[in-house]
Short mmCIF file of C-alpha atoms and ligand atoms in Angstrom, two decimals:
data_model
loop_
_atom_site.label_atom_id
_atom_site.label_comp_id
_atom_site.label_asym_id
_atom_site.label_seq_id
_atom_site.Cartn_x
_atom_site.Cartn_y
_atom_site.Cartn_z
CA MET A 15 0.16 -0.36 0.56
CA LEU A 16 1.47 3.58 -1.20
CA LYS A 17 1.21 5.60 1.70
CA LEU A 18 1.09 9.63 2.31
CA SER A 19 4.68 10.80 1.98
CA GLN A 20 6.30 7.70 1.81
CA GLN A 21 9.46 8.04 -0.33
CA ILE A 22 9.87 5.41 -3.22
CA ILE A 23 11.87 4.73 -5.90
CA ILE A 24 10.07 4.88 -10.01
CA ARG A 25 10.69 4.78 -14.25
CA VAL A 26 9.76 7.56 -15.54
CA GLU A 27 8.16 6.89 -18.39
CA LYS A 28 5.55 9.15 -20.04
CA LEU A 29 5.47 12.77 -20.58
CA THR A 30 2.36 14.85 -19.67
CA GLN A 31 1.77 17.93 -19.79
CA GLY A 32 0.21 20.58 -17.27
CA SER A 33 1.46 17.40 -14.00
CA GLY A 34 5.23 16.68 -15.38
CA GLY A 35 6.49 13.02 -15.94
CA ILE A 36 4.82 9.32 -15.57
CA GLY A 37 6.03 6.68 -13.82
CA TYR A 38 3.49 3.52 -12.26
CA TYR A 39 3.94 2.00 -8.79
CA ASN A 40 1.92 -1.50 -7.95
CA SER A 41 -1.65 0.47 -9.07
CA HIS A 42 -0.92 3.70 -8.91
CA THR A 43 0.12 6.49 -10.97
CA ILE A 44 2.48 8.92 -10.09
CA PHE A 45 3.27 12.40 -11.69
CA VAL A 46 5.92 14.39 -10.54
CA LEU A 47 6.75 17.59 -11.68
CA TYR A 48 10.36 17.73 -13.85
CA THR A 49 10.85 14.19 -15.05
CA ILE A 50 11.36 13.26 -18.11
CA PRO A 51 11.08 9.48 -19.86
CA GLY A 52 13.30 7.26 -18.67
CA ASP A 53 14.71 9.00 -15.53
CA LEU A 54 15.08 6.76 -12.24
CA VAL A 55 13.96 9.38 -9.67
CA LYS A 56 13.66 8.95 -5.95
CA ILE A 57 11.03 10.41 -4.86
CA GLU A 58 8.02 11.42 -2.58
CA ILE A 59 3.89 10.67 -2.46
CA THR A 60 2.73 14.85 -1.68
CA GLU A 61 -0.46 13.02 -3.31
CA LEU A 62 -3.04 10.21 -2.52
CA LYS A 63 -6.09 8.36 -4.06
CA LYS A 64 -7.42 6.23 -5.41
CA LYS A 65 -5.75 5.62 -8.65
CA TYR A 66 -3.12 7.43 -8.60
CA ALA A 67 -0.30 9.60 -7.43
CA ARG A 68 1.37 13.09 -7.28
CA ALA A 69 4.86 12.99 -6.53
CA ARG A 70 7.82 15.72 -5.55
CA LEU A 71 11.35 14.86 -7.01
CA ILE A 72 14.38 14.29 -4.72
CA GLN A 73 16.80 12.01 -6.43
CA ILE A 74 17.75 11.45 -9.59
CA ILE A 75 19.08 7.89 -9.71
CA GLU A 76 19.64 7.39 -13.20
CA PRO A 77 19.03 10.19 -15.71
CA SER A 78 16.87 9.24 -18.74
CA LYS A 79 19.11 9.83 -22.22
CA GLN A 80 16.79 13.25 -22.86
CA ARG A 81 18.35 15.06 -20.08
CA VAL A 82 20.29 18.63 -20.78
CA PRO A 83 21.22 20.27 -18.81
CA ALA A 84 19.06 23.62 -16.95
CA PRO A 85 20.83 26.12 -18.55
CA CYS A 86 18.88 28.90 -15.86
CA SER A 87 19.16 28.90 -11.59
CA ALA A 88 16.27 29.87 -10.38
CA PHE A 89 14.56 26.42 -12.99
CA GLY A 90 13.05 23.96 -10.86
CA LYS A 91 11.95 26.61 -8.42
CA CYS A 92 10.37 29.55 -10.18
CA GLY A 93 7.68 27.84 -11.60
CA GLY A 94 7.78 29.83 -14.96
CA CYS A 95 9.23 26.59 -16.66
CA GLN A 96 8.92 22.84 -17.04
CA TRP A 97 11.43 22.11 -19.58
CA GLN A 98 14.73 23.03 -19.51
CA MET A 99 15.70 19.79 -19.10
CA LEU A 100 14.25 18.63 -21.85
CA ASN A 101 16.77 19.46 -25.42
CA TYR A 102 14.78 21.47 -28.57
CA GLN A 103 14.06 18.47 -31.20
CA ASP A 104 12.48 16.44 -28.31
CA GLN A 105 10.34 19.71 -27.20
CA LEU A 106 9.26 19.92 -30.37
CA GLU A 107 8.39 16.06 -30.59
CA TYR A 108 6.79 15.83 -27.52
CA LYS A 109 4.51 18.46 -28.04
CA GLN A 110 3.95 17.47 -31.38
CA GLY A 111 2.29 14.36 -30.17
CA PHE A 112 0.13 15.27 -27.69
CA LEU A 113 -1.64 17.06 -30.33
CA ASP A 114 -1.51 14.19 -32.45
CA GLY A 115 -3.05 12.25 -29.41
CA GLN A 116 -5.20 14.76 -29.18
CA VAL A 117 -6.84 14.21 -33.03
CA GLN A 118 -6.77 10.77 -32.36
CA PHE A 119 -8.63 10.83 -30.09
CA ILE A 120 -10.88 12.98 -31.38
CA THR A 121 -11.71 11.00 -34.65
CA LYS A 122 -12.42 8.19 -32.67
CA LYS A 123 -15.05 10.02 -30.99
CA ILE A 124 -16.34 11.66 -34.33
CA THR A 125 -16.80 8.84 -36.17
CA HIS A 126 -19.05 10.59 -39.14
CA LEU A 127 -15.68 12.68 -40.01
CA LYS A 128 -15.06 11.76 -44.08
CA LYS A 129 -11.69 12.26 -44.08
CA ARG A 130 -8.73 12.38 -40.82
CA PRO A 131 -7.85 16.06 -40.82
CA GLU A 132 -4.81 17.02 -42.17
CA LEU A 133 -1.89 17.88 -39.16
CA LEU A 134 0.96 19.77 -40.46
CA PRO A 135 4.51 19.31 -38.22
CA ILE A 136 4.72 21.90 -35.36
CA VAL A 137 6.07 25.59 -36.07
CA PRO A 138 9.14 25.74 -34.39
CA SER A 139 10.76 29.05 -32.52
CA PRO A 140 12.76 30.92 -33.44
CA ASN A 141 14.24 31.26 -30.17
CA GLU A 142 14.63 28.80 -28.15
CA TYR A 143 15.78 31.16 -25.47
CA ARG A 144 14.77 35.49 -24.60
CA TYR A 145 12.11 35.45 -27.03
CA ARG A 146 9.28 36.97 -24.58
CA ARG A 147 8.79 40.66 -24.52
CA ARG A 148 6.62 40.51 -21.90
CA LEU A 149 7.21 39.63 -18.07
CA ARG A 150 4.76 39.75 -15.13
CA LEU A 151 7.47 39.67 -11.45
CA LYS A 152 5.88 39.72 -8.05
CA VAL A 153 8.50 43.15 -6.64
CA LYS A 154 9.32 42.14 -2.53
CA GLU A 155 11.38 45.50 -0.81
CA GLN A 156 12.60 46.01 -4.25
CA LYS A 157 13.47 42.46 -4.83
CA ILE A 158 12.38 41.05 -8.36
CA GLY A 159 11.21 37.27 -8.56
CA TYR A 160 7.72 35.09 -9.46
CA PHE A 161 5.87 32.53 -6.89
CA SER A 162 7.54 29.94 -6.52
CA GLN A 163 5.94 26.14 -8.04
CA ALA A 164 1.58 26.30 -5.73
CA SER A 165 3.07 28.72 -3.43
CA HIS A 166 3.40 32.06 -2.55
CA SER A 167 6.15 31.93 -1.66
CA MET A 168 8.80 34.27 -3.43
CA ILE A 169 11.95 32.82 -5.39
CA PRO A 170 14.25 36.66 -6.07
CA ILE A 171 16.12 36.50 -9.74
CA ASP A 172 17.71 38.17 -11.26
CA ASP A 173 17.11 37.04 -14.94
CA CYS A 174 14.60 35.41 -16.47
CA LEU A 175 16.05 33.33 -19.35
CA LEU A 176 12.03 33.57 -21.58
CA GLY A 177 12.53 37.15 -21.93
CA ALA A 178 14.53 39.75 -23.38
CA LYS A 179 18.21 40.74 -22.58
CA GLU A 180 16.14 44.48 -21.74
CA LEU A 181 13.10 44.09 -19.43
CA ILE A 182 13.88 43.18 -16.53
CA PRO A 183 17.07 45.74 -16.01
CA ALA A 184 14.10 48.54 -17.17
CA LEU A 185 12.27 47.13 -13.93
CA LYS A 186 15.19 47.10 -12.10
CA SER A 187 15.73 51.17 -13.51
CA HIS A 188 11.98 51.75 -12.29
CA LEU A 189 12.64 50.45 -8.99
CA LEU A 190 15.51 52.96 -8.36
CA LEU A 191 12.98 55.73 -9.32
CA ASN A 192 9.64 54.32 -7.37
CA GLN A 193 9.78 53.02 -4.08
CA GLN A 194 7.76 50.18 -2.78
CA VAL A 195 6.07 48.42 0.07
CA GLY A 196 5.20 45.13 0.46
CA LEU A 197 4.37 42.81 -1.98
CA LYS A 198 3.46 43.63 -5.55
CA THR A 199 3.29 42.61 -9.50
CA TYR A 200 4.89 44.43 -12.67
CA GLU A 201 3.84 43.72 -15.88
CA VAL A 202 7.25 44.69 -18.31
CA ASP A 203 6.00 45.11 -21.79
CA GLN A 204 8.74 45.79 -24.42
CA ASP A 205 6.97 47.21 -27.64
CA PRO A 206 7.90 44.54 -31.27
CA LYS A 207 8.22 47.60 -33.34
CA SER A 208 9.92 50.83 -31.41
CA PHE A 209 11.64 48.21 -29.02
CA LYS A 210 9.95 50.55 -26.41
CA ILE A 211 10.12 48.98 -22.77
CA MET A 212 7.02 49.98 -20.89
CA VAL A 213 6.43 48.69 -16.99
CA ARG A 214 3.33 48.24 -15.85
CA ASP A 215 1.72 47.85 -11.85
CA LEU A 216 -0.95 45.48 -12.21
CA ASP A 217 -1.72 46.76 -8.67
CA GLN A 218 -2.88 50.31 -10.07
CA GLU A 219 -3.57 49.11 -14.46
CA LYS A 220 -4.85 46.69 -15.74
CA PRO A 221 -2.70 43.96 -17.71
CA GLY A 222 -3.39 44.28 -20.92
CA PHE A 223 -3.36 41.26 -24.04
CA SER A 224 -0.13 40.82 -26.60
CA GLN A 225 1.37 37.64 -27.86
CA VAL A 226 4.36 37.38 -25.81
CA ASN A 227 7.29 35.75 -28.57
CA GLU A 228 7.14 37.97 -32.08
CA GLY A 229 9.24 35.03 -33.81
CA LEU A 230 6.51 32.89 -33.73
CA ASN A 231 3.63 35.68 -33.38
CA GLN A 232 5.09 36.40 -36.76
CA LEU A 233 5.22 32.42 -38.86
CA LEU A 234 1.46 32.20 -37.63
CA ILE A 235 -0.01 35.57 -38.76
CA LYS A 236 1.49 34.28 -42.08
CA SER A 237 0.27 30.95 -41.38
CA VAL A 238 -3.45 32.18 -40.59
CA ALA A 239 -3.41 34.50 -43.62
CA HIS A 240 -2.01 31.34 -46.03
CA TRP A 241 -4.92 29.08 -45.02
CA ILE A 242 -7.44 31.70 -45.37
CA THR A 243 -5.72 32.56 -49.24
CA GLN A 244 -5.87 28.09 -49.77
CA LEU A 245 -9.63 28.74 -49.24
CA ASN A 246 -9.35 30.36 -52.52
CA PHE A 247 -12.89 32.62 -52.44
CA GLN A 248 -13.60 34.11 -55.82
CA HIS A 249 -16.48 37.06 -54.26
CA PRO A 250 -16.15 39.38 -51.28
CA ILE A 251 -16.91 37.71 -48.05
CA LYS A 252 -17.97 38.85 -44.35
CA MET A 253 -15.85 37.71 -41.65
CA ILE A 254 -16.27 38.16 -38.19
CA GLU A 255 -13.22 37.52 -36.12
CA LEU A 256 -14.36 36.68 -31.83
CA PHE A 257 -11.44 37.94 -29.87
CA SER A 258 -9.09 40.57 -32.17
CA GLY A 259 -7.46 42.17 -28.66
CA GLN A 260 -5.75 45.47 -30.14
CA GLY A 261 -5.94 43.83 -34.08
CA ASN A 262 -2.92 41.46 -33.95
CA LEU A 263 -4.20 39.35 -36.90
CA THR A 264 -7.01 41.88 -38.35
CA PHE A 265 -4.95 43.97 -40.36
CA ASP A 266 -2.54 41.39 -41.73
CA LEU A 267 -5.86 39.48 -42.97
CA ILE A 268 -7.64 42.32 -44.36
CA ALA A 269 -5.29 41.77 -47.91
CA HIS A 270 -5.50 38.58 -47.29
CA LEU A 271 -9.11 38.54 -48.48
CA PRO A 272 -10.16 38.33 -52.26
CA SER A 273 -10.92 42.86 -52.32
CA GLY A 274 -14.40 43.93 -51.29
CA SER A 275 -14.90 41.49 -48.02
CA GLN A 276 -15.79 43.12 -44.45
CA ILE A 277 -13.91 41.70 -41.72
CA THR A 278 -15.46 42.60 -37.86
CA GLY A 279 -13.85 42.15 -34.63
CA VAL A 280 -14.85 42.21 -31.52
CA GLU A 281 -13.54 42.78 -28.48
CA LEU A 282 -14.19 42.62 -24.96
CA ASN A 283 -10.98 44.74 -23.48
CA LYS A 284 -11.91 48.63 -24.31
CA ASP A 285 -7.64 49.60 -24.58
CA ALA A 286 -7.45 45.91 -26.47
CA TYR A 287 -9.71 47.88 -28.74
CA ASN A 288 -8.60 51.79 -29.13
CA SER A 289 -4.99 50.66 -30.12
CA ALA A 290 -6.96 48.57 -32.93
CA ARG A 291 -9.07 52.01 -33.61
CA GLU A 292 -5.97 54.24 -34.10
CA ARG A 293 -4.20 51.97 -36.19
CA GLN A 294 -7.13 51.21 -37.87
CA VAL A 295 -7.41 55.10 -38.41
CA LEU A 296 -4.02 56.14 -38.59
CA LEU A 297 -3.90 53.01 -41.50
CA GLY A 298 -6.68 54.54 -43.00
CA ILE A 299 -9.09 51.52 -43.09
CA PRO A 300 -12.66 52.70 -44.01
CA GLU A 301 -15.93 51.43 -41.74
CA SER A 302 -17.43 49.58 -44.41
CA GLN A 303 -14.00 47.62 -44.83
CA LEU A 304 -13.20 46.98 -41.49
CA THR A 305 -15.95 47.16 -37.42
CA LEU A 306 -14.77 47.00 -35.12
CA VAL A 307 -16.77 46.20 -31.73
CA HIS A 308 -16.03 47.08 -28.34
CA ALA A 309 -18.36 43.92 -27.26
CA ASP A 310 -18.60 40.70 -25.19
CA ALA A 311 -18.37 38.07 -28.05
CA ASN A 312 -20.92 36.25 -26.71
CA ALA A 313 -23.45 38.68 -26.82
CA PHE A 314 -22.17 40.49 -29.67
CA LEU A 315 -23.59 36.87 -31.55
CA LYS A 316 -26.54 36.32 -28.73
CA LYS A 317 -27.88 39.70 -30.67
CA GLY A 318 -27.47 38.57 -34.40
CA ASN A 319 -25.82 40.40 -35.56
CA ASN A 320 -23.46 38.93 -38.83
CA LEU A 321 -25.04 36.27 -39.11
CA ASP A 322 -24.27 36.26 -42.66
CA ALA A 323 -20.81 36.58 -42.70
CA THR A 324 -18.53 33.26 -44.24
CA LEU A 325 -16.14 32.44 -42.28
CA ILE A 326 -15.41 33.10 -38.51
CA LEU A 327 -12.22 33.43 -36.83
CA VAL A 328 -12.18 33.07 -33.25
CA ASP A 329 -8.96 33.66 -30.50
CA PRO A 330 -10.10 33.04 -27.24
CA PRO A 331 -7.93 32.44 -24.02
CA ARG A 332 -7.65 29.61 -22.48
CA ALA A 333 -10.83 29.08 -22.00
CA GLY A 334 -12.26 28.47 -24.92
CA LEU A 335 -15.29 29.79 -26.52
CA SER A 336 -18.82 29.54 -24.36
CA ALA A 337 -21.74 27.15 -25.06
CA ASN A 338 -23.77 29.72 -26.04
CA ILE A 339 -20.74 30.92 -28.92
CA ILE A 340 -20.68 26.92 -30.58
CA GLN A 341 -24.32 26.75 -30.35
CA ALA A 342 -24.26 30.55 -32.89
CA ILE A 343 -22.14 29.15 -35.15
CA LEU A 344 -23.77 26.01 -35.18
CA LYS A 345 -26.73 27.27 -36.07
CA ASN A 346 -26.28 30.11 -38.88
CA LYS A 347 -26.29 28.61 -42.09
CA HIS A 348 -24.37 30.72 -43.91
CA LEU A 349 -20.64 30.21 -42.28
CA LYS A 350 -18.58 28.10 -44.07
CA HIS A 351 -15.47 27.86 -42.44
CA CYS A 352 -14.06 28.35 -38.72
CA LEU A 353 -10.57 29.17 -37.94
CA TYR A 354 -10.38 28.88 -34.40
CA ILE A 355 -6.97 29.35 -32.99
CA SER A 356 -6.13 28.03 -29.32
CA CYS A 357 -2.98 28.25 -26.22
CA ASP A 358 -5.41 25.32 -24.77
CA LEU A 359 -5.01 21.69 -26.41
CA SER A 360 -8.19 20.60 -23.44
CA THR A 361 -10.80 23.29 -23.87
CA TRP A 362 -9.66 23.41 -27.75
CA THR A 363 -10.02 19.11 -27.34
CA ARG A 364 -13.94 19.94 -25.43
CA ASP A 365 -14.98 23.11 -28.04
CA ALA A 366 -13.65 20.23 -31.62
CA LEU A 367 -16.10 17.35 -30.14
CA MET A 368 -18.86 20.50 -29.58
CA LEU A 369 -18.22 21.63 -33.47
CA LEU A 370 -17.86 18.73 -34.41
CA GLY A 371 -21.28 17.16 -32.47
CA SER A 372 -23.48 18.68 -35.61
CA SER A 373 -22.42 16.45 -38.29
CA ASP A 374 -22.45 18.61 -41.12
CA TRP A 375 -19.06 20.00 -39.54
CA GLU A 376 -15.28 18.84 -40.54
CA LEU A 377 -11.74 19.05 -38.83
CA CYS A 378 -10.20 20.29 -41.74
CA LYS A 379 -6.46 21.25 -40.61
CA VAL A 380 -5.04 21.39 -37.41
CA GLN A 381 -0.78 22.66 -36.36
CA ALA A 382 0.89 23.45 -33.39
CA PHE A 383 2.52 26.49 -33.67
CA ASP A 384 5.71 27.04 -30.15
CA MET A 385 4.98 29.89 -28.79
CA PHE A 386 6.29 28.88 -25.89
CA PRO A 387 8.66 26.36 -25.29
CA GLN A 388 11.00 25.70 -22.51
CA THR A 389 7.21 25.57 -21.30
CA ASP A 390 5.21 22.52 -21.89
CA HIS A 391 1.68 25.23 -23.70
CA PHE A 392 1.67 25.13 -27.32
CA GLU A 393 -1.25 27.27 -29.77
CA ILE A 394 -3.42 25.43 -32.13
CA LEU A 395 -4.28 26.69 -35.56
CA SER A 396 -6.82 24.71 -37.27
CA LEU A 397 -9.83 25.25 -40.03
CA PHE A 398 -13.09 23.60 -39.27
CA SER A 399 -15.44 23.68 -42.38
CA ARG A 400 -18.68 22.65 -43.39
CA GLN A 401 -19.22 19.78 -46.15
CA ILE A 402 -21.53 21.14 -48.94
C1 LIG B 10 -5.86 34.38 -26.53
S1 LIG B 10 -5.81 36.59 -27.08
C2 LIG B 10 -6.28 36.99 -28.54
C3 LIG B 10 -5.74 38.68 -29.18
C4 LIG B 10 -5.66 38.83 -30.26
N1 LIG B 10 -6.43 37.76 -31.95
C5 LIG B 10 -4.16 38.79 -30.77
O1 LIG B 10 -3.65 37.96 -31.16
O2 LIG B 10 -3.19 39.27 -29.94
C6 LIG B 10 -7.63 36.56 -25.88
C7 LIG B 10 -8.02 38.19 -26.26
O3 LIG B 10 -9.52 37.60 -26.57
C8 LIG B 10 -10.56 38.73 -25.32
N2 LIG B 10 -11.59 38.84 -24.48
C9 LIG B 10 -11.36 37.62 -23.76
N3 LIG B 10 -12.71 37.69 -23.48
C10 LIG B 10 -13.37 37.41 -24.38
C11 LIG B 10 -15.03 37.75 -24.12
N4 LIG B 10 -16.21 37.67 -24.08
N5 LIG B 10 -15.53 38.71 -25.70
C12 LIG B 10 -15.18 39.27 -25.83
N6 LIG B 10 -13.03 39.36 -26.39
C13 LIG B 10 -12.18 38.68 -25.01
C14 LIG B 10 -9.04 39.18 -24.12
O4 LIG B 10 -9.85 40.83 -24.19
C15 LIG B 10 -7.60 39.63 -25.70
O5 LIG B 10 -8.22 39.87 -26.20
#
């Protein structure tokens, strides 16, 4: 019988997204963060359920052949990266495998699919480190850090190897001029074009949304544009974009629709909406070509807006799409295609199953984009189409 706090030795056999490595002990599946397949590890049981347990890594007795030295001294403590001990090619293969597994799961559940979806190879990030242009950091008594994995104790850091080199020095300079007391959360954000750095005190200001990995973001935008071109629209169309943010995708996509097409972008965050509006005015794009709406996507669709759109693009936060949005997509018979960008494999799978529950929708194409190297997260681009 396995007991809480018991120390055991197991061989790690599989890797999960979110729960680290998996090994087995008697009838228990055991999840251990910071371990990878092949590791022989000494662990301590920290959570015990009937079928599974979680454990803390105590010692690596025999390292996996895939292990590489993690370059950051805070790795395993700060809670930011899960995978610095895996070389980058292996990280990509695991991510591709996770997506492949979910696509197989979907195709097994949804029996009416006519074709197996095309699963394209994962797109690597141009940079494995220093790819983030935005960091959210804790500051206490002028020290900078992150909260440790699953706790609120602060791990001080001198640098974060995921962030652009200039970010932490910029926060340090800000703190020299602005002494603060107690614990605070700051966001340090570098503009991808001007390279200007903004320091925001998140106790005073709301965080904004922008894609953190600009190099990969550009590859993602190109692919979305290419996938739209491949749809081969012969006439002007109406497109609706839910969760359009500052127009990161919107402005590049306009040129890839037949001339005379019309896009409606819907965004809830007022600052993001305002910033997209400013850009529209700056670029001189008329309302007849692009209508930006400051609204909740659910409420917007409920009102029956844009029921004559042919293409819908959705890029929701982690929580994915609400049942209302999915129902609106299914009910709207004009809609022929749905491009779905997701940063969460489990909510994407849930939503894909709901969309495909209606027998006239197919999952045509899906591809992973490695927006977040050294972590177990990634972005998914997918195309769903209505069968004619
Ligand atoms: C993953 S981001 C995508 C933003 C944009 N597409 C981009 O590439 O930068 C999700 C966006 O959805 C917005 N959002 C969240 N909930 C919303 C809602 N209920 N209705 C409309 N927009 C929402 C957020 O403010 C954020 O800008």
